[in-house]
Short mmCIF file of C-alpha atoms and ligand atoms in Angstrom, two decimals:
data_model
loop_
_atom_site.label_atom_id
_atom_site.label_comp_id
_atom_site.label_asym_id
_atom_site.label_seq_id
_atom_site.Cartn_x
_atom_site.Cartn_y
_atom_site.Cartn_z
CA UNK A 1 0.52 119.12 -6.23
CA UNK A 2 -2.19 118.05 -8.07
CA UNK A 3 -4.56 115.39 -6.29
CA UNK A 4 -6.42 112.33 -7.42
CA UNK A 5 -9.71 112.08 -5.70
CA UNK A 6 -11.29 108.48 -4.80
CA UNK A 7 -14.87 107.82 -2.82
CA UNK A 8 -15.42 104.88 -1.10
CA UNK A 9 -18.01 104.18 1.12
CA UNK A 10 -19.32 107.32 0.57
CA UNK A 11 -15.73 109.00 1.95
CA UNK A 12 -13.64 111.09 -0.18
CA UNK A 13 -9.99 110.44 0.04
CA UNK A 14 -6.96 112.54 -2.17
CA UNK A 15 -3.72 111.15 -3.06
CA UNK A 16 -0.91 112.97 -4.44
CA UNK A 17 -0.05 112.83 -8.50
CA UNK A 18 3.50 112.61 -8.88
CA UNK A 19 5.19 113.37 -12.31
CA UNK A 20 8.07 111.94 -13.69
CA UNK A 21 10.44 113.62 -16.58
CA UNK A 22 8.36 112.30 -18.91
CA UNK A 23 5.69 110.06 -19.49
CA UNK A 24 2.05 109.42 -17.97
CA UNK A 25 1.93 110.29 -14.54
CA UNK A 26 1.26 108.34 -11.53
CA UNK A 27 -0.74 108.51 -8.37
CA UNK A 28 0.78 107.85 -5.01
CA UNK A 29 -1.64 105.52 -3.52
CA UNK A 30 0.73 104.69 -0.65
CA UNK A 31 -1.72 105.75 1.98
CA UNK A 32 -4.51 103.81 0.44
CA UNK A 33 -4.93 100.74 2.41
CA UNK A 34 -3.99 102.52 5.85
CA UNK A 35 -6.83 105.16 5.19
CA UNK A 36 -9.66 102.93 3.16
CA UNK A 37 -8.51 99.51 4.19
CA UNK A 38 -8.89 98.52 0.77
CA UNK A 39 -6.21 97.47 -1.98
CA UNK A 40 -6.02 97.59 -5.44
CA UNK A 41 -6.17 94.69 -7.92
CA UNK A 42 -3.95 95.00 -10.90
CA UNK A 43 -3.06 91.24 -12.36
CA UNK A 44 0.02 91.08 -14.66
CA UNK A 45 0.65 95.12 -12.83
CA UNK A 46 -0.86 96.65 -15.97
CA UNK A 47 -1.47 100.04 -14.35
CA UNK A 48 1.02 99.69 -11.37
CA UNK A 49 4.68 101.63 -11.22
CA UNK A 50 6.36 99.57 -8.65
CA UNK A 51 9.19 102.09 -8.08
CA UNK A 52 11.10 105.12 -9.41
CA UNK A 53 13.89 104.85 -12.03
CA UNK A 54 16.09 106.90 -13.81
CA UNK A 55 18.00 104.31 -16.60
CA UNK A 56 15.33 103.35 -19.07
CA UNK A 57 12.23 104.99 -20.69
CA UNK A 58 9.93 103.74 -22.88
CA UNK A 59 6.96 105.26 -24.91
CA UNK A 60 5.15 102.28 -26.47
CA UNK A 61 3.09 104.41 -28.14
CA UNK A 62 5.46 105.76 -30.09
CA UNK A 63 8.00 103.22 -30.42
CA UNK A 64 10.15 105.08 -28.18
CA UNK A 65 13.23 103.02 -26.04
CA UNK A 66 15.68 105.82 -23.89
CA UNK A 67 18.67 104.70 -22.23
CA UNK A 68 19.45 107.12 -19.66
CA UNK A 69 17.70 109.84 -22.31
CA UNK A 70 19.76 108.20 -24.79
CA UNK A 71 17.46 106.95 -28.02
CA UNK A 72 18.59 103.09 -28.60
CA UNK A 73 18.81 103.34 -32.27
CA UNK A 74 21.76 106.20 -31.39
CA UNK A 75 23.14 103.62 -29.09
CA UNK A 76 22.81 100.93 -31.09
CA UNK A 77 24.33 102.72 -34.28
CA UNK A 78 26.98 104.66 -32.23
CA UNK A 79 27.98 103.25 -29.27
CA UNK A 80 29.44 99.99 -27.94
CA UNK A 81 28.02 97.10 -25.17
CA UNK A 82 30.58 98.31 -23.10
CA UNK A 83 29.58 102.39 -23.15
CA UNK A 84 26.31 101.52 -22.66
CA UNK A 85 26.71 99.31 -19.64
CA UNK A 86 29.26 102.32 -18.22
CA UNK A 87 25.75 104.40 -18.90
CA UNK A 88 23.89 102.27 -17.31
CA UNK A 89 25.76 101.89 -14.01
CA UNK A 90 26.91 105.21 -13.65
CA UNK A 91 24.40 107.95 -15.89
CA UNK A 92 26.56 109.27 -18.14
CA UNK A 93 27.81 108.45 -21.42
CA UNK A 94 32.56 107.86 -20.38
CA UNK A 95 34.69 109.55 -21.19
CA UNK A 96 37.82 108.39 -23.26
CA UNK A 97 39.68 107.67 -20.06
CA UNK A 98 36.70 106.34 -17.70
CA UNK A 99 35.73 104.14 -21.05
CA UNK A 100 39.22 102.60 -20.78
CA UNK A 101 39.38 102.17 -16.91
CA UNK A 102 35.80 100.33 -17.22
CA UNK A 103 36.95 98.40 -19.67
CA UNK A 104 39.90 97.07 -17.87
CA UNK A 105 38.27 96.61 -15.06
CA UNK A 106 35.56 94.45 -16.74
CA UNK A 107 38.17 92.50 -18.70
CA UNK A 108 40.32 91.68 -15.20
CA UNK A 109 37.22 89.63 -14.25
CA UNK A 110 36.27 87.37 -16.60
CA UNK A 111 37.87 84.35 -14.97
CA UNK A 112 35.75 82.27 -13.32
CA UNK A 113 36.83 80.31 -10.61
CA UNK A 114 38.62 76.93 -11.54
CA UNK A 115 36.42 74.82 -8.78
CA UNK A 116 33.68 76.30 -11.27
CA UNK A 117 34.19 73.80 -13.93
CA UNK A 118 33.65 71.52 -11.46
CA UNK A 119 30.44 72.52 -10.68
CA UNK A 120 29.31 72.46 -14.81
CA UNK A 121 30.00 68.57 -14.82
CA UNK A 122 27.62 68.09 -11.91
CA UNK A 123 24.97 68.54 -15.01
CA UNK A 124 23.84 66.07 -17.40
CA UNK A 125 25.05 66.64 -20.44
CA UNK A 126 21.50 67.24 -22.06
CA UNK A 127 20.78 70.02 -19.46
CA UNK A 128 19.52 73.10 -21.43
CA UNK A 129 21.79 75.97 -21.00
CA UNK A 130 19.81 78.30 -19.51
CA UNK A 131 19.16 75.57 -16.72
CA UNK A 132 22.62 75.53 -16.28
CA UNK A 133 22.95 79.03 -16.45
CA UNK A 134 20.56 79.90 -13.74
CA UNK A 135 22.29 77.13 -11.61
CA UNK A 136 25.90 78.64 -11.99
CA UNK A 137 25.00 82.33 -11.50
CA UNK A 138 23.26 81.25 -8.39
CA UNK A 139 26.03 79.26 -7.25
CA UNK A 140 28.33 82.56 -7.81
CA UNK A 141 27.52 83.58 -4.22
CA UNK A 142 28.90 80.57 -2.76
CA UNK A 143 32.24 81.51 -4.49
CA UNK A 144 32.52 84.70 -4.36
CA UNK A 145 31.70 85.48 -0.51
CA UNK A 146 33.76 89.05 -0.27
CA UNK A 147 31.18 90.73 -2.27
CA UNK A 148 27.96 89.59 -1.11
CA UNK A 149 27.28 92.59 1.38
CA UNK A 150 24.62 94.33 -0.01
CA UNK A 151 25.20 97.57 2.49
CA UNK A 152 28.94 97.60 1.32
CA UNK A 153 28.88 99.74 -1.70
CA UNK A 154 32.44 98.65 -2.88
CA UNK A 155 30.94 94.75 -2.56
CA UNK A 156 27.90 96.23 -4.62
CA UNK A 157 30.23 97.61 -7.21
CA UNK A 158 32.64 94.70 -7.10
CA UNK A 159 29.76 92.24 -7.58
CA UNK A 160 28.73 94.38 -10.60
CA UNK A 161 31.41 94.06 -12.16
CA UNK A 162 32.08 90.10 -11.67
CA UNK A 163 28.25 89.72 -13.17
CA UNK A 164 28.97 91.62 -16.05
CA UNK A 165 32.55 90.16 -16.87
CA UNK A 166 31.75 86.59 -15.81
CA UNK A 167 28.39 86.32 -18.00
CA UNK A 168 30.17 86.04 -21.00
CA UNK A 169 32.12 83.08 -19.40
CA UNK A 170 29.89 81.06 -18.10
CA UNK A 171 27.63 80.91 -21.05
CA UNK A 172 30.14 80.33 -23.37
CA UNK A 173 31.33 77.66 -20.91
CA UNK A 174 27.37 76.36 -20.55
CA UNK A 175 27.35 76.18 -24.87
CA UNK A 176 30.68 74.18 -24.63
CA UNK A 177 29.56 72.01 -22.42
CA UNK A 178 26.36 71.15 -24.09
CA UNK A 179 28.49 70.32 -27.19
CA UNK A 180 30.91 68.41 -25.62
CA UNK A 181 34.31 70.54 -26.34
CA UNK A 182 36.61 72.40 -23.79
CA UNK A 183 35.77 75.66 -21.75
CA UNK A 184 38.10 78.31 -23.50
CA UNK A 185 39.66 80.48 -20.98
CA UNK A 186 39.04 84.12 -21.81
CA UNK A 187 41.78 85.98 -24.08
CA UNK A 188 42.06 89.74 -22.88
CA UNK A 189 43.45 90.83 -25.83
CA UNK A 190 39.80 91.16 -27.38
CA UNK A 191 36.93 92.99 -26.62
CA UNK A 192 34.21 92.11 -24.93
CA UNK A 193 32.13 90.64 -27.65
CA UNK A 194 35.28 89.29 -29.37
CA UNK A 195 36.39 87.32 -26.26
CA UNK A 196 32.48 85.95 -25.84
CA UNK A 197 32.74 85.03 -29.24
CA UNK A 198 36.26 83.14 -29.18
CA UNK A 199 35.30 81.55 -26.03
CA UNK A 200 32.34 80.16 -27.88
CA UNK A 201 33.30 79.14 -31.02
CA UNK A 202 37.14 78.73 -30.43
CA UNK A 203 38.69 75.22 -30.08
CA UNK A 204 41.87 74.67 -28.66
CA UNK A 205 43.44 72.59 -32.11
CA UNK A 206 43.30 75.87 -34.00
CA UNK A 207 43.49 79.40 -33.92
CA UNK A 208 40.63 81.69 -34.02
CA UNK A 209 39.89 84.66 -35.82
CA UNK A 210 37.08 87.23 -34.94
CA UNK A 211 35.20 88.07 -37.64
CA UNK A 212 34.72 91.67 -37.44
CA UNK A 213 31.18 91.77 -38.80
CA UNK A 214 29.92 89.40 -36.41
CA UNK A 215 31.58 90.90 -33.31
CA UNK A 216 29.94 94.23 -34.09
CA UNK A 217 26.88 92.57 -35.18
CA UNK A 218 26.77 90.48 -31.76
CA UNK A 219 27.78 93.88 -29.87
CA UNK A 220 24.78 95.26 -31.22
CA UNK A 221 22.54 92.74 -30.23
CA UNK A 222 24.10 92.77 -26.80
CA UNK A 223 23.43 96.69 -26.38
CA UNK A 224 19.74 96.39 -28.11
CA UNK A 225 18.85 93.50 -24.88
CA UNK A 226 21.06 95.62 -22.15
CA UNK A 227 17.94 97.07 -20.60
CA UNK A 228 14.20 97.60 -20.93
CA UNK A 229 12.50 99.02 -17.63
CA UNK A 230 10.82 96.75 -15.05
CA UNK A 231 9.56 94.11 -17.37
CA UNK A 232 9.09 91.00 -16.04
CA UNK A 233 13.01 89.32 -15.14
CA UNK A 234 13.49 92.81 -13.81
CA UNK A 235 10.85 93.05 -11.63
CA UNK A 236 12.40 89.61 -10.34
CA UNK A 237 15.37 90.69 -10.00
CA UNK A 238 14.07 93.89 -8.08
CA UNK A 239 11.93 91.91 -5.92
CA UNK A 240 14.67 89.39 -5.00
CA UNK A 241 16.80 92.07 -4.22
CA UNK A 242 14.05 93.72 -1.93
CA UNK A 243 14.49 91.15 0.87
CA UNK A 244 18.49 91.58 0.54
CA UNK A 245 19.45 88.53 -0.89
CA UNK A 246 22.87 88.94 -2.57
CA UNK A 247 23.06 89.77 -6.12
CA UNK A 248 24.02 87.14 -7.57
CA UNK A 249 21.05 85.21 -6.12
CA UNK A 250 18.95 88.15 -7.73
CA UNK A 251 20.33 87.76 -10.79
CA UNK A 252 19.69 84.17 -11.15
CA UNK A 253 15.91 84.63 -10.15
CA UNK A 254 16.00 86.59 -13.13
CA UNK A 255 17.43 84.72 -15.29
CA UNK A 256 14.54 81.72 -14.57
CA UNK A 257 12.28 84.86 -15.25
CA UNK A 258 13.50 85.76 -18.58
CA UNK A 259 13.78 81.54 -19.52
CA UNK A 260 9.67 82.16 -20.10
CA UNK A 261 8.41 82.08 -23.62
CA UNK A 262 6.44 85.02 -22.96
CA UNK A 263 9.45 86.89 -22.81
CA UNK A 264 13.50 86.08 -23.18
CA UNK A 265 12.31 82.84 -24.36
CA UNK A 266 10.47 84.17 -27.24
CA UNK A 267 13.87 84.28 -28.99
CA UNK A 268 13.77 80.36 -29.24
CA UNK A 269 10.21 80.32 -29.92
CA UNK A 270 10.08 82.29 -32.94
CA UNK A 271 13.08 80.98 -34.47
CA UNK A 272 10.68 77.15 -34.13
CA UNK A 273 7.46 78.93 -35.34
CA UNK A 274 9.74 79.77 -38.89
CA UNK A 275 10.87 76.48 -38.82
CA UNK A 276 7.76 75.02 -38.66
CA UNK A 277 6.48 77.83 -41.08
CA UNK A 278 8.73 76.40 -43.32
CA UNK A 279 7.94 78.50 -46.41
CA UNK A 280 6.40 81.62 -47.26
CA UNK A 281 2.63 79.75 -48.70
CA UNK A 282 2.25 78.47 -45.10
CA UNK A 283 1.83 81.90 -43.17
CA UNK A 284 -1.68 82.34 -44.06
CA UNK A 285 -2.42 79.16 -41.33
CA UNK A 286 -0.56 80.15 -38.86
CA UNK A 287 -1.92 83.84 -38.74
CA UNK A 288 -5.47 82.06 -38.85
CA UNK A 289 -4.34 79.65 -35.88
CA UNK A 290 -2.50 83.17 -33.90
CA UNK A 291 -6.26 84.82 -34.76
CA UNK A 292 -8.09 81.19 -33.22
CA UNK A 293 -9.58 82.25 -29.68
CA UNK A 294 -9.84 78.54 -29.77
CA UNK A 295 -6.28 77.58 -30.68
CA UNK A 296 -3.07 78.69 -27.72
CA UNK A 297 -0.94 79.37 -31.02
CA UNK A 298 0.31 83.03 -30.51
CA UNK A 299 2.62 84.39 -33.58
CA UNK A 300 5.82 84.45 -31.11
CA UNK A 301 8.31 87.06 -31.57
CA UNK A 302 4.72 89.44 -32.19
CA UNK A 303 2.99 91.34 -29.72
CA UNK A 304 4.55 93.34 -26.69
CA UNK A 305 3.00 94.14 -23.37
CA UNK A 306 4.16 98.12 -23.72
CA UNK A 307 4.89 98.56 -27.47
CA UNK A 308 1.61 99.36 -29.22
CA UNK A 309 3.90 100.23 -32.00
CA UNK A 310 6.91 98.63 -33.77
CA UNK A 311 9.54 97.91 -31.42
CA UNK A 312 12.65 100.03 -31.81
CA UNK A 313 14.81 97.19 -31.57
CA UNK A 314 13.13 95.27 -33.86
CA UNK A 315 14.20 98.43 -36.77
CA UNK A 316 17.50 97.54 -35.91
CA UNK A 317 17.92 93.95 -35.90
CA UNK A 318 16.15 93.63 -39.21
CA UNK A 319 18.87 95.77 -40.45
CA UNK A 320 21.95 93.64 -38.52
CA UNK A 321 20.54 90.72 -40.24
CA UNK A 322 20.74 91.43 -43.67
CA UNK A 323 24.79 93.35 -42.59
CA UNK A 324 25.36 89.69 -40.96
CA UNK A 325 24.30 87.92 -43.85
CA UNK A 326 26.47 90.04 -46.38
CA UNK A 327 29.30 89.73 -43.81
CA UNK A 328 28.85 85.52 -43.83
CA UNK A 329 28.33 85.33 -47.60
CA UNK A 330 25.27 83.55 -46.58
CA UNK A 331 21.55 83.51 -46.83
CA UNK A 332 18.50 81.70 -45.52
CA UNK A 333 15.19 81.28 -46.39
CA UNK A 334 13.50 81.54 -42.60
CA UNK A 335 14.30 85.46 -43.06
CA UNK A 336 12.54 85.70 -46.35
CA UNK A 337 9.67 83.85 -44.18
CA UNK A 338 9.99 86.26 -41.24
CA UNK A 339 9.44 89.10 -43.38
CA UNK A 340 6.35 87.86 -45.82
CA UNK A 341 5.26 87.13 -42.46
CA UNK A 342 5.43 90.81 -40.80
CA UNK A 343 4.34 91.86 -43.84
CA UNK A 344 0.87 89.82 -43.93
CA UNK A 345 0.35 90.51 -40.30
CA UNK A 346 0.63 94.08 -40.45
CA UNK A 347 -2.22 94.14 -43.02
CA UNK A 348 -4.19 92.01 -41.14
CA UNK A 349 -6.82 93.98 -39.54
CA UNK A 350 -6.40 91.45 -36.10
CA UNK A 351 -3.50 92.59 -35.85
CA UNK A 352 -3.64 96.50 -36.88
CA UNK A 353 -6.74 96.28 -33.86
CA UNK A 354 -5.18 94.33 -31.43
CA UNK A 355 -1.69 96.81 -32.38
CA UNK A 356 0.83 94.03 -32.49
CA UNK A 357 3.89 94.31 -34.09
CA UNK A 358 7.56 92.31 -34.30
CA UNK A 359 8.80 92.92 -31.34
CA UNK A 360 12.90 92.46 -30.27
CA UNK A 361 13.02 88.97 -30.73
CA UNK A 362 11.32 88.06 -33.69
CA UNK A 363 14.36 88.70 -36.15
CA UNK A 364 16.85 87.86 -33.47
CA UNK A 365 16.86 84.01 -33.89
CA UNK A 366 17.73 84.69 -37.37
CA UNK A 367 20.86 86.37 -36.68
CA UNK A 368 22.04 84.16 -34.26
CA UNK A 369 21.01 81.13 -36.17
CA UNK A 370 23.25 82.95 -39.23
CA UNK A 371 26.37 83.49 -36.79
CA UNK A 372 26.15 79.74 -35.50
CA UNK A 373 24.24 79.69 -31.87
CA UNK A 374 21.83 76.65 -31.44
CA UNK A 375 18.32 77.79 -30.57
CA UNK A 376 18.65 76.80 -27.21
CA UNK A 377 21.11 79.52 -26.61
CA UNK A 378 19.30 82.08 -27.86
CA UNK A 379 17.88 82.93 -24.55
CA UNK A 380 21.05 82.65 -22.38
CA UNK A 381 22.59 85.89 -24.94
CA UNK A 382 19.53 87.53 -23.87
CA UNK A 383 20.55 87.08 -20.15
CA UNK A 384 24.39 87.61 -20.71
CA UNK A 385 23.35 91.41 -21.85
CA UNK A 386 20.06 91.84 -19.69
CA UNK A 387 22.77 91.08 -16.92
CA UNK A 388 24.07 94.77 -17.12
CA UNK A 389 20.07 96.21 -17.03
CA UNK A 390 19.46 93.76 -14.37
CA UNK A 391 22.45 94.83 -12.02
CA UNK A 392 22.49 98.56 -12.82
CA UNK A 393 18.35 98.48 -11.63
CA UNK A 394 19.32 96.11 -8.31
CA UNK A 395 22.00 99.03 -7.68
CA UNK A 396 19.55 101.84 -8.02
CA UNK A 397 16.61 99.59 -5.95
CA UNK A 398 19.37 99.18 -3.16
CA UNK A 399 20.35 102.90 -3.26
CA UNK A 400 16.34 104.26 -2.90
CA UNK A 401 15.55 105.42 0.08
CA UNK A 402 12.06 104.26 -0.70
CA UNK A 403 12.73 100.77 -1.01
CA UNK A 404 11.03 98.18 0.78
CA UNK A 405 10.62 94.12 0.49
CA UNK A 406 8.42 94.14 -2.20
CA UNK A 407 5.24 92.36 -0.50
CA UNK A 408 1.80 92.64 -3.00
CA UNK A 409 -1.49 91.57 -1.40
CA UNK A 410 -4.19 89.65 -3.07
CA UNK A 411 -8.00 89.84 -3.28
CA UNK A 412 -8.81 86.33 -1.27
CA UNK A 413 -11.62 83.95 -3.00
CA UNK A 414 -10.83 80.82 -1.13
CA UNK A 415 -12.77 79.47 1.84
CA UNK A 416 -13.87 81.29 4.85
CA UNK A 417 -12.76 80.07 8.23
CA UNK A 418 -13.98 76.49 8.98
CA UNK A 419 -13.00 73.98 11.46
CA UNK A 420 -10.59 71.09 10.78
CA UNK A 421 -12.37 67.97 9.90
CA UNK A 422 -10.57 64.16 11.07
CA UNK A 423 -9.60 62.33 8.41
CA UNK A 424 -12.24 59.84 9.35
CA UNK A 425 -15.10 62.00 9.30
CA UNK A 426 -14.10 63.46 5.51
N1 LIG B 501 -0.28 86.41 -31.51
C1 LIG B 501 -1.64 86.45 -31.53
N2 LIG B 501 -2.39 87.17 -30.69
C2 LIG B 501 -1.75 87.88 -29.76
C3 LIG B 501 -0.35 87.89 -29.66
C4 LIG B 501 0.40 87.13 -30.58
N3 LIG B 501 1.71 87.10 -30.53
N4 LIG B 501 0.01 88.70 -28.63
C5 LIG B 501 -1.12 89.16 -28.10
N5 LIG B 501 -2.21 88.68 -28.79
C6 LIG B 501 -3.61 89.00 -28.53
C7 LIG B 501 -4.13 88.26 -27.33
O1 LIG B 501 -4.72 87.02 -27.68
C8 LIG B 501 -5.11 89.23 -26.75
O2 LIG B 501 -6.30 89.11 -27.49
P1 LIG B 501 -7.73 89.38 -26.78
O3 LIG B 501 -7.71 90.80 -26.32
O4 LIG B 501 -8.72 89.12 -27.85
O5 LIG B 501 -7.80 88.41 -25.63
C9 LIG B 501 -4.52 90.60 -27.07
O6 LIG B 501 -3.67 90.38 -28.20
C10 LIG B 501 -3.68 91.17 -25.92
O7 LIG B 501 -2.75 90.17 -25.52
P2 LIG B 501 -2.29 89.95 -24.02
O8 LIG B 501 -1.70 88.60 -23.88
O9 LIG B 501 -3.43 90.31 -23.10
O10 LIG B 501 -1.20 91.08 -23.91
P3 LIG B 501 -0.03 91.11 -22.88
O11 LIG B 501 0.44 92.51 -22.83
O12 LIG B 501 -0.43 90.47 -21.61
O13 LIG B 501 1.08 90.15 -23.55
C11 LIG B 501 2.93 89.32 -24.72
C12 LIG B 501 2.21 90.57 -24.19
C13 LIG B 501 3.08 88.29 -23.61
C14 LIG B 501 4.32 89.73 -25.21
C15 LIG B 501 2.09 88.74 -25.89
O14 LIG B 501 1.98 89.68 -26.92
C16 LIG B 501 2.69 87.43 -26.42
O15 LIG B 501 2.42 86.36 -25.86
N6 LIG B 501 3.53 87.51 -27.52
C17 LIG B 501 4.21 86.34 -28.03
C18 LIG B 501 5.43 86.04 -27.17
C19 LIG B 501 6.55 87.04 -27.38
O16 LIG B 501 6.92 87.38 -28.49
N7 LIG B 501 7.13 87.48 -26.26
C20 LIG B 501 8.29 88.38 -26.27
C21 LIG B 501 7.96 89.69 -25.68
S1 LIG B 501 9.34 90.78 -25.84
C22 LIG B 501 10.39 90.29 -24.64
O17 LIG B 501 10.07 89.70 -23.65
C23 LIG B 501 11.77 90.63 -24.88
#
């Protein structure tokens, strides 16, 4: 093995370089503070791998997103939400028969419990939904008590499963509540997207018809935000998860995580920034503002912490877009914006330096926008499907036999020790 070599204090010290599959490789620096008594600093964890994982690799040079080796645009083209959450969870693609079982299994939990409503109404009516979101999937544990052993790995797979199947649920039941109709109970005649769909849009003074289009173009969306390594809700969830808080505690730290506008909340944000775009003849001042060290204006839905190149997903939700629109019979001008705007960008030498490029969420807004979701529920889709990502990584964090509670240090600038001074004498 190789070793990376380090002086300090005129001391040499080695530390093991371990390789992964694939991708840049990383040096153990586990020892490090026990034989130098010094850390490392690494804001924002630029240069840090927190842990090993086998579901999801990325090469942002390259514009590369695997899913259990698995390239997303074969996912996204090929598979369904449902395979690739089986994939996720378990490491291999199902087969016919485990797809089915999965399925079923999935499907026989998407009741929520009735007291559950209950606990929606304690919110004003105003609440945004990802407020209310966070709330309910927190409150999960308090319901569902018989699978809150983390050691118990038929609670951890139970839980799993209620996450996954009870997303769909409660944020169709968080969007109904917002506009002031009924919570649809779930219909498990229809597929997973279907039944998130009818549970959203349906009303009970009329039947409801899935449009095909949109339930594979929704699908799509769902499998394209199903997972994406330990970005930053992840990482939450992970961490969470490292002092063995229950998982659906976890996954409601992660869901505040992903509410950011520096990352699920981007959705929301660049759906705004084309509104306020307006038309096409305005993008030359907001690329001047995004370029302002001077102005905070960032172009949102632009720029990605690990994709120096154009985000995979990105490719494919352009595409879904214009399929959606043909599918609605409709059109809208933001998209015609969205694209003069990538297009200008990508010429623009601060951009082609800095190597920001449309990332996942950027065309998103547009195709949710199309099939009817208010902006503010752009980010609670994200969560429904980074729910599967998010539970499949707790499982694999609670399953290392190198995990530990996830405890950083700091570099201290504060005040030295000084005495306490009366409040009198200050
Ligand atoms: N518009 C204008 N300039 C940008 C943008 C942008 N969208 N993104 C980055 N930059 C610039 C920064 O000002 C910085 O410039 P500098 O080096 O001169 O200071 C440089 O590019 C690097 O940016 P950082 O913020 O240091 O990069 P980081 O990796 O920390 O941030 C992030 C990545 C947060 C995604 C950033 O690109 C951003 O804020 N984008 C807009 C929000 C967004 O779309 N988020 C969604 C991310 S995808 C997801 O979460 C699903």
């Amino acid at each position: 093995m190789t070793d990376a070599k380090l002086s300090l204090a005129e001391k040499d010290f080695g530390y093991p370089v371990l390789s992964g599959s694939v991708g840049p490789d990383v040096i153990d620096i586990r020892k490090l503070y026990g034989q130098t008594g010094a850390f490392t600093y690494d804001p924002g964890f630029t240069s840090t791998a927190s842990c090993q994982s086998k579901l999801t690799y990325i090469d942002g040079d390259e514009g590369v997103l695997l899913h259990r080796g698995y390239p997303i645009g074969e996912l996204a083209e090929q598979s369904s939400f449902m395979e690739v959450a089986y994939l996720l969870l378990n490491g291999e693609l199902p087969k016919g028969d485990e797809l089915n079982k999965f399925e079923s299994t999935i499907t026989r939990h998407t009741m929520v419990h009735e007291q559950l409503a209950t606990f929606f109404r304690g919110f004003r009516r105003d609440a945004h939904p990802m407020a209310i979101l966070c709330g309910v999937v927190g409150a999960l544990s308090a319901f569902y008590h018989d699978s809150t052993d983390i050691h118990d790995p038929t609670q951890r797979t139970i839980a799993s499963h209620r996450l996954i199947a009870k997303m769909p649920t409660i944020a169709a039941m968080a969007y109904k509540y917002s506009v002031g109709q009924p919570f649809q109970y779930p219909d498990n005649s229809l597929s997973y997207t279907g039944n998130f769909l009818k549970m959203t849009f349906g009303v009970p003074a009329e039947p409801y018809e899935v449009n095909p289009a949109v339930e594979k173009a929704m699908d799509r969306i769902f499998i394209l935000h199903a997972d994406h390594e330990q970005n930053a809700s992840t990482s939450t969830v992970r961490l969470a998860g490292s002092s063995g808080a229950n998982p659906f505690a976890c996954i409601a730290a992660g869901i505040a995580c992903l509410w950011g506008p520096a990352h699920g909340g981007a959705n929301e944000a660049a759906l705004n920034m084309l509104q306020e775009i307006g038309t096409p003849d305005r993008i030359p001042e907001f690329i001047n503002r995004a370029k302002d060290k001077n102005d905070p204006f960032r172009l949102m839905g632009f720029g990605h912490r690990v994709y120096k190149n154009y985000d995979p997903r990105a490719t494919v939700m352009q595409k879904t877009v214009r399929e959606v629109f043909e599918a609605l019979n409709v059109s809208d001008p933001l998209f015609e914006t969205a694209l003069r705007l990538e297009e200008l960008a990508l010429s623009d030498d601060y951009f082609i330096e800095k190597k920001l490029f449309p990332n996942v969420d950027f065309y998103s807004g547009v195709i949710l926008s199309a099939i009817g979701f208010p902006t503010s529920m752009f980010t609670v889709l994200f969560a429904l499907a980074r729910t599967v990502g998010w539970v499949a990584q707790w499982n694999e964090m609670i399953t290392d036999p190198d995990q530990k509670i996830g405890r950083p240090r700091q570099l201290y600038t504060g005040p030295t020790a000084r005495p306490y001074v009366s409040l009198d004498e200050r």
